[in-house]
Amino acid sequence: MSELEGQIAVVTGASSGIGRAVCCALAQRRAVLSLVARTADALHDTRRAIASEAAAVHEYRADLTNDKDVAALTDALKADWGRVDILVHSAGLFLRGSVEEQPVADLDRLYRINVRAPYLLTQSLLPIMKGQDGGLGQIVFVNSLAGLHARAGLSQYAATKFALRALADSVRQEVRGEGIRVMSVYPGRVATPMQRAVRRMEGGAYEPASYAQPEDIADVLVNALCLPATAEVTDVSVYPFGGHGAESGGPA
Ligand SMILES: NC(=O)c1ccc[n+]([C@@H]2O[C@H](COP(=O)([O-])OP(=O)(O)OC[C@H]3O[C@@H](n4cnc5c(N)ncnc54)[C@H](OP(=O)(O)O)[C@@H]3O)[C@@H](O)[C@H]2O)c1
């Protein structure tokens, strides 16, 4: 029996990239999956991919930048499952530009989905995660190497990822005594639709074989979730290995 069998897992960004790969890895461990994203067709695709392995799967369409959607999602999760064992925040957005040129409206967009949304969803679900009798609660923030090292052209994106790291570090201290582990994962370049867009913005070729694969990130993340309750992984960086993506892991 898998350590995660039957555990209720909520994954944002489940329709694409790293979030989708995390859903697949959790399904292989026989978790119960709650898939969260905006795009119905892509959510159905993820559901179809994991339906035969997951203990159960539900889809929840939500724009996480919309407070009413987050409230409705929280109510639906409470009604459907009554508990949440694992919460993975993978939904995110990348935009780039120099401080001189990038509109401040971009910063607002990045902030809403990269910081405010995981803050609000964590805040909304913590009461049921804390109130669970026995068992471990686990929260994962999919961050970025840009959340550790800012570079030219990344002021806005990196600022949101630095903020996300601060959120993770603060909430970890707040809930550690309640049996909830909090982990940040910092990937370098990963072969996903976001990275394709990143390369377009950089004016370079998209070479997926040169980057880490979403399944690599999912493996690291889910293996850390399986650690016994006597230890915790708080921060883990995952770099591409080999290929040109290895140059400090790239900006995303
Ligand atoms: N790819 C990389 O190289 C890389 C490297 C380091 C860190 N990261 C981080 O990893 C995370 C996942 O990235 P990815 O590469 O998997 O990106 P992706 O393939 O573009 O997927 C992004 C996900 O976020 C969801 N999303 C975006 N805006 C949303 C909103 N307003 N409400 C709800 N869901 C929303 C999208 O779903 P819908 O569009 O269906 O809503 C999609 O499922 C992000 O936080 C990113 O910053 C990525």
Short mmCIF file of C-alpha atoms and ligand atoms in Angstrom, two decimals:
data_model
loop_
_atom_site.label_atom_id
_atom_site.label_comp_id
_atom_site.label_asym_id
_atom_site.label_seq_id
_atom_site.Cartn_x
_atom_site.Cartn_y
_atom_site.Cartn_z
CA MET A 1 0.00 0.00 0.00
CA SER A 2 1.30 3.50 -0.88
CA GLU A 3 1.87 6.04 1.92
CA LEU A 4 -0.48 8.40 0.05
CA GLU A 5 -3.25 5.93 -0.77
CA GLY A 6 -6.68 7.47 -0.17
CA GLN A 7 -5.24 10.85 0.82
CA ILE A 8 -7.22 13.87 -0.38
CA ALA A 9 -4.96 15.94 -2.64
CA VAL A 10 -5.84 19.34 -4.12
CA VAL A 11 -3.61 20.41 -7.03
CA THR A 12 -3.83 23.84 -8.69
CA GLY A 13 -2.46 24.18 -12.21
CA ALA A 14 -3.71 20.63 -12.78
CA SER A 15 -4.52 21.31 -16.44
CA SER A 16 -0.93 21.70 -17.63
CA GLY A 17 2.79 21.23 -17.12
CA ILE A 18 4.11 20.58 -13.63
CA GLY A 19 0.67 20.51 -11.97
CA ARG A 20 -0.57 17.90 -14.39
CA ALA A 21 2.55 15.77 -13.83
CA VAL A 22 2.06 16.03 -10.06
CA CYS A 23 -1.51 14.75 -10.53
CA CYS A 24 -0.18 11.76 -12.49
CA ALA A 25 2.43 10.97 -9.82
CA LEU A 26 -0.15 11.27 -7.01
CA ALA A 27 -2.58 9.08 -8.96
CA GLN A 28 0.12 6.40 -9.21
CA ARG A 29 0.23 6.50 -5.38
CA ARG A 30 -3.56 5.97 -5.33
CA ALA A 31 -4.39 9.40 -3.89
CA VAL A 32 -7.82 11.05 -4.30
CA LEU A 33 -7.29 13.93 -6.74
CA SER A 34 -9.03 17.32 -6.83
CA LEU A 35 -7.93 19.01 -10.04
CA VAL A 36 -8.10 22.82 -10.13
CA ALA A 37 -7.71 25.12 -13.18
CA ARG A 38 -9.78 27.34 -15.50
CA THR A 39 -9.76 25.34 -18.73
CA ALA A 40 -12.41 22.62 -18.84
CA ASP A 41 -11.02 20.64 -21.79
CA ALA A 42 -7.53 20.49 -20.35
CA LEU A 43 -8.89 19.45 -16.95
CA HIS A 44 -10.83 16.63 -18.65
CA ASP A 45 -7.58 15.54 -20.35
CA THR A 46 -5.78 15.30 -17.01
CA ARG A 47 -8.72 13.43 -15.54
CA ARG A 48 -8.75 10.93 -18.40
CA ALA A 49 -4.99 10.40 -18.02
CA ILE A 50 -5.21 9.52 -14.33
CA ALA A 51 -8.70 8.04 -13.90
CA SER A 52 -7.59 4.41 -13.98
CA GLU A 53 -4.95 4.87 -11.26
CA ALA A 54 -6.27 7.51 -8.86
CA ALA A 55 -8.50 6.41 -5.98
CA ALA A 56 -10.97 9.05 -7.23
CA VAL A 57 -10.83 12.26 -9.29
CA HIS A 58 -12.93 15.44 -9.23
CA GLU A 59 -12.50 18.51 -11.45
CA TYR A 60 -12.98 22.04 -10.10
CA ARG A 61 -13.00 24.94 -12.55
CA ALA A 62 -11.81 28.09 -10.82
CA ASP A 63 -10.04 31.32 -11.71
CA LEU A 64 -7.84 31.59 -8.64
CA THR A 65 -7.51 35.36 -9.11
CA ASN A 66 -11.26 35.64 -8.49
CA ASP A 67 -12.16 35.62 -4.78
CA LYS A 68 -15.68 34.30 -5.44
CA ASP A 69 -14.21 31.34 -7.33
CA VAL A 70 -11.82 30.60 -4.45
CA ALA A 71 -14.70 30.73 -1.96
CA ALA A 72 -16.83 28.43 -4.13
CA LEU A 73 -13.89 26.04 -4.58
CA THR A 74 -13.32 25.91 -0.81
CA ASP A 75 -17.01 25.19 -0.16
CA ALA A 76 -17.05 22.47 -2.83
CA LEU A 77 -13.92 20.79 -1.44
CA LYS A 78 -15.38 20.82 2.07
CA ALA A 79 -18.69 19.40 0.84
CA ASP A 80 -17.13 16.73 -1.40
CA TRP A 81 -14.33 15.47 0.86
CA GLY A 82 -14.59 17.13 4.30
CA ARG A 83 -10.80 17.13 4.58
CA VAL A 84 -7.63 18.03 2.67
CA ASP A 85 -4.41 16.12 3.32
CA ILE A 86 -2.24 17.56 0.53
CA LEU A 87 -2.43 21.00 -1.10
CA VAL A 88 -0.13 21.65 -4.07
CA HIS A 89 0.02 25.18 -5.48
CA SER A 90 1.31 24.92 -9.05
CA ALA A 91 -0.83 27.49 -10.91
CA GLY A 92 1.33 30.39 -12.04
CA LEU A 93 2.15 32.94 -14.72
CA PHE A 94 5.44 34.15 -16.25
CA LEU A 95 5.97 37.58 -17.83
CA ARG A 96 9.28 39.32 -18.38
CA GLY A 97 10.69 42.79 -19.11
CA SER A 98 13.06 45.44 -17.79
CA VAL A 99 12.06 47.70 -14.92
CA GLU A 100 12.25 50.60 -17.35
CA GLU A 101 9.81 49.08 -19.82
CA GLN A 102 7.56 46.44 -18.25
CA PRO A 103 4.13 47.92 -17.42
CA VAL A 104 3.15 47.90 -13.77
CA ALA A 105 -0.09 46.22 -14.85
CA ASP A 106 2.01 43.09 -15.53
CA LEU A 107 3.20 43.16 -11.93
CA ASP A 108 -0.40 43.27 -10.75
CA ARG A 109 -1.30 40.25 -12.93
CA LEU A 110 1.71 38.26 -11.71
CA TYR A 111 1.03 39.15 -8.09
CA ARG A 112 -2.60 38.05 -8.28
CA ILE A 113 -1.90 34.52 -9.45
CA ASN A 114 1.64 33.88 -8.13
CA VAL A 115 1.20 35.28 -4.61
CA ARG A 116 -2.32 36.37 -3.74
CA ALA A 117 -4.03 33.23 -5.05
CA PRO A 118 -1.88 30.71 -3.11
CA TYR A 119 -2.15 32.96 -0.04
CA LEU A 120 -5.95 33.07 -0.20
CA LEU A 121 -6.42 29.37 -0.99
CA THR A 122 -4.05 28.38 1.82
CA GLN A 123 -5.90 30.69 4.21
CA SER A 124 -9.26 29.24 3.11
CA LEU A 125 -8.23 25.59 3.51
CA LEU A 126 -6.05 25.80 6.63
CA PRO A 127 -9.00 25.55 9.07
CA ILE A 128 -9.97 22.11 7.73
CA MET A 129 -6.35 20.99 7.35
CA LYS A 130 -5.66 21.93 10.98
CA GLY A 131 -8.83 20.43 12.34
CA GLN A 132 -8.15 16.91 11.05
CA ASP A 133 -7.74 14.22 13.68
CA GLY A 134 -4.48 12.31 13.26
CA GLY A 135 -2.49 12.18 10.05
CA LEU A 136 -0.20 14.69 8.47
CA GLY A 137 -1.21 17.74 6.43
CA GLN A 138 1.13 18.87 3.65
CA ILE A 139 1.29 22.10 1.64
CA VAL A 140 3.59 22.51 -1.36
CA PHE A 141 4.40 25.76 -3.13
CA VAL A 142 5.85 25.32 -6.62
CA ASN A 143 8.26 28.23 -6.66
CA SER A 144 11.19 28.79 -9.10
CA LEU A 145 14.94 29.32 -9.04
CA ALA A 146 13.88 32.92 -9.71
CA GLY A 147 12.49 32.86 -6.16
CA LEU A 148 16.06 32.43 -4.93
CA HIS A 149 18.07 34.47 -7.45
CA ALA A 150 16.69 37.47 -9.37
CA ARG A 151 18.16 38.34 -12.76
CA ALA A 152 17.84 41.04 -15.42
CA GLY A 153 14.41 41.04 -17.05
CA LEU A 154 12.84 39.14 -14.14
CA SER A 155 12.19 41.84 -11.55
CA GLN A 156 8.43 41.35 -11.53
CA TYR A 157 8.30 37.55 -11.80
CA ALA A 158 11.17 37.10 -9.33
CA ALA A 159 9.56 39.54 -6.89
CA THR A 160 6.40 37.42 -6.85
CA LYS A 161 8.42 34.23 -6.36
CA PHE A 162 10.48 35.80 -3.55
CA ALA A 163 7.14 36.73 -1.96
CA LEU A 164 5.89 33.18 -2.41
CA ARG A 165 8.99 31.91 -0.59
CA ALA A 166 8.24 34.33 2.26
CA LEU A 167 4.67 33.06 2.41
CA ALA A 168 5.87 29.44 2.61
CA ASP A 169 8.49 30.20 5.28
CA SER A 170 6.03 32.14 7.43
CA VAL A 171 3.17 29.67 7.23
CA ARG A 172 5.56 26.77 7.94
CA GLN A 173 6.41 28.32 11.30
CA GLU A 174 2.74 29.04 12.00
CA VAL A 175 1.46 25.50 11.38
CA ARG A 176 4.41 23.27 12.25
CA GLY A 177 2.90 22.59 15.69
CA GLU A 178 -0.37 21.52 14.04
CA GLY A 179 1.08 18.54 12.17
CA ILE A 180 1.31 20.34 8.81
CA ARG A 181 4.49 20.27 6.73
CA VAL A 182 5.21 23.07 4.23
CA MET A 183 7.62 22.69 1.33
CA SER A 184 8.85 24.99 -1.46
CA VAL A 185 10.07 23.44 -4.71
CA TYR A 186 12.39 25.60 -6.87
CA PRO A 187 12.64 24.29 -10.44
CA GLY A 188 14.92 25.64 -13.17
CA ARG A 189 13.73 25.42 -16.76
CA VAL A 190 11.08 22.70 -17.18
CA ALA A 191 9.65 21.52 -20.51
CA THR A 192 6.09 22.84 -20.25
CA PRO A 193 3.84 25.27 -22.16
CA MET A 194 5.07 28.01 -19.80
CA GLN A 195 8.68 27.36 -20.80
CA ARG A 196 7.69 27.45 -24.47
CA ALA A 197 6.28 30.93 -23.82
CA VAL A 198 9.39 31.92 -21.85
CA ARG A 199 11.64 30.98 -24.79
CA ARG A 200 9.39 32.92 -27.18
CA MET A 201 9.70 36.02 -24.97
CA GLU A 202 13.49 35.51 -24.83
CA GLY A 203 13.63 35.13 -28.62
CA GLY A 204 15.26 31.69 -28.34
CA ALA A 205 14.39 28.18 -29.51
CA TYR A 206 12.29 25.89 -27.32
CA GLU A 207 14.37 22.74 -26.82
CA PRO A 208 12.41 20.56 -24.40
CA ALA A 209 15.03 17.79 -24.25
CA SER A 210 17.48 20.34 -22.76
CA TYR A 211 15.25 21.13 -19.81
CA ALA A 212 14.07 19.21 -16.74
CA GLN A 213 10.86 17.31 -17.45
CA PRO A 214 7.63 17.97 -15.53
CA GLU A 215 7.74 14.33 -14.39
CA ASP A 216 11.15 15.01 -12.78
CA ILE A 217 9.68 17.80 -10.66
CA ALA A 218 6.66 15.64 -9.81
CA ASP A 219 8.94 12.76 -8.73
CA VAL A 220 10.94 14.95 -6.36
CA LEU A 221 7.80 16.58 -4.96
CA VAL A 222 5.82 13.38 -4.41
CA ASN A 223 8.80 11.50 -2.95
CA ALA A 224 9.18 14.31 -0.40
CA LEU A 225 5.46 14.01 0.41
CA CYS A 226 6.03 10.33 1.21
CA LEU A 227 8.68 11.05 3.85
CA PRO A 228 7.68 9.70 7.27
CA ALA A 229 6.31 12.19 9.81
CA THR A 230 9.64 12.23 11.67
CA ALA A 231 11.28 14.58 9.12
CA GLU A 232 10.45 17.24 6.55
CA VAL A 233 11.89 18.67 3.34
CA THR A 234 11.43 22.43 3.51
CA ASP A 235 13.13 23.59 0.29
CA VAL A 236 14.33 21.70 -2.75
CA SER A 237 15.93 23.08 -5.93
CA VAL A 238 15.70 21.02 -9.12
CA TYR A 239 18.07 21.96 -11.95
CA PRO A 240 18.13 20.67 -15.49
CA PHE A 241 21.09 18.33 -15.90
CA GLY A 242 23.00 18.36 -19.17
CA GLY A 243 21.85 20.38 -22.19
CA HIS A 244 22.03 24.17 -22.26
CA GLY A 245 19.16 24.51 -19.77
CA ALA A 246 21.76 23.69 -17.10
CA GLU A 247 23.06 27.26 -17.17
CA SER A 248 21.83 28.06 -13.64
CA GLY A 249 18.50 26.55 -14.46
CA GLY A 250 17.12 29.41 -16.51
CA PRO A 251 14.82 32.19 -15.49
CA ALA A 252 11.51 30.45 -14.93
N1 LIG B 1 8.12 25.65 -16.69
C1 LIG B 1 9.18 26.14 -16.06
O1 LIG B 1 10.29 26.23 -16.65
C2 LIG B 1 9.08 26.55 -14.63
C3 LIG B 1 10.28 26.75 -13.94
C4 LIG B 1 10.22 27.16 -12.61
C5 LIG B 1 9.00 27.33 -11.98
N2 LIG B 1 7.85 27.14 -12.66
C6 LIG B 1 6.61 27.34 -11.93
O2 LIG B 1 5.88 26.12 -11.95
C7 LIG B 1 4.48 26.38 -11.88
C8 LIG B 1 3.79 25.62 -13.00
O3 LIG B 1 4.32 26.08 -14.22
P1 LIG B 1 4.14 25.24 -15.58
O4 LIG B 1 5.42 25.34 -16.30
O5 LIG B 1 3.53 23.94 -15.27
O6 LIG B 1 3.11 26.23 -16.33
P2 LIG B 1 1.92 25.94 -17.35
O7 LIG B 1 2.15 24.69 -18.10
O8 LIG B 1 1.74 27.22 -18.08
O9 LIG B 1 0.68 25.72 -16.37
C9 LIG B 1 0.19 26.79 -15.61
C10 LIG B 1 -1.03 26.31 -14.86
O10 LIG B 1 -1.53 27.41 -14.08
C11 LIG B 1 -2.95 27.47 -14.27
N3 LIG B 1 -3.39 28.84 -14.09
C12 LIG B 1 -2.84 29.97 -14.60
N4 LIG B 1 -3.58 31.04 -14.25
C13 LIG B 1 -4.61 30.58 -13.50
C14 LIG B 1 -5.71 31.19 -12.85
N5 LIG B 1 -5.91 32.53 -12.92
N6 LIG B 1 -6.57 30.43 -12.15
C15 LIG B 1 -6.39 29.09 -12.11
N7 LIG B 1 -5.37 28.44 -12.68
C16 LIG B 1 -4.50 29.18 -13.38
C17 LIG B 1 -3.15 27.02 -15.72
O11 LIG B 1 -4.46 26.51 -15.90
P3 LIG B 1 -5.60 27.21 -16.78
O12 LIG B 1 -4.94 28.07 -17.80
O13 LIG B 1 -6.37 26.05 -17.31
O14 LIG B 1 -6.37 27.97 -15.75
C18 LIG B 1 -2.15 25.86 -15.80
O15 LIG B 1 -2.71 24.68 -15.31
C19 LIG B 1 4.33 27.90 -11.97
O16 LIG B 1 4.12 28.42 -10.69
C20 LIG B 1 5.68 28.37 -12.52
O17 LIG B 1 5.98 29.67 -12.12
C21 LIG B 1 7.85 26.74 -13.97
#
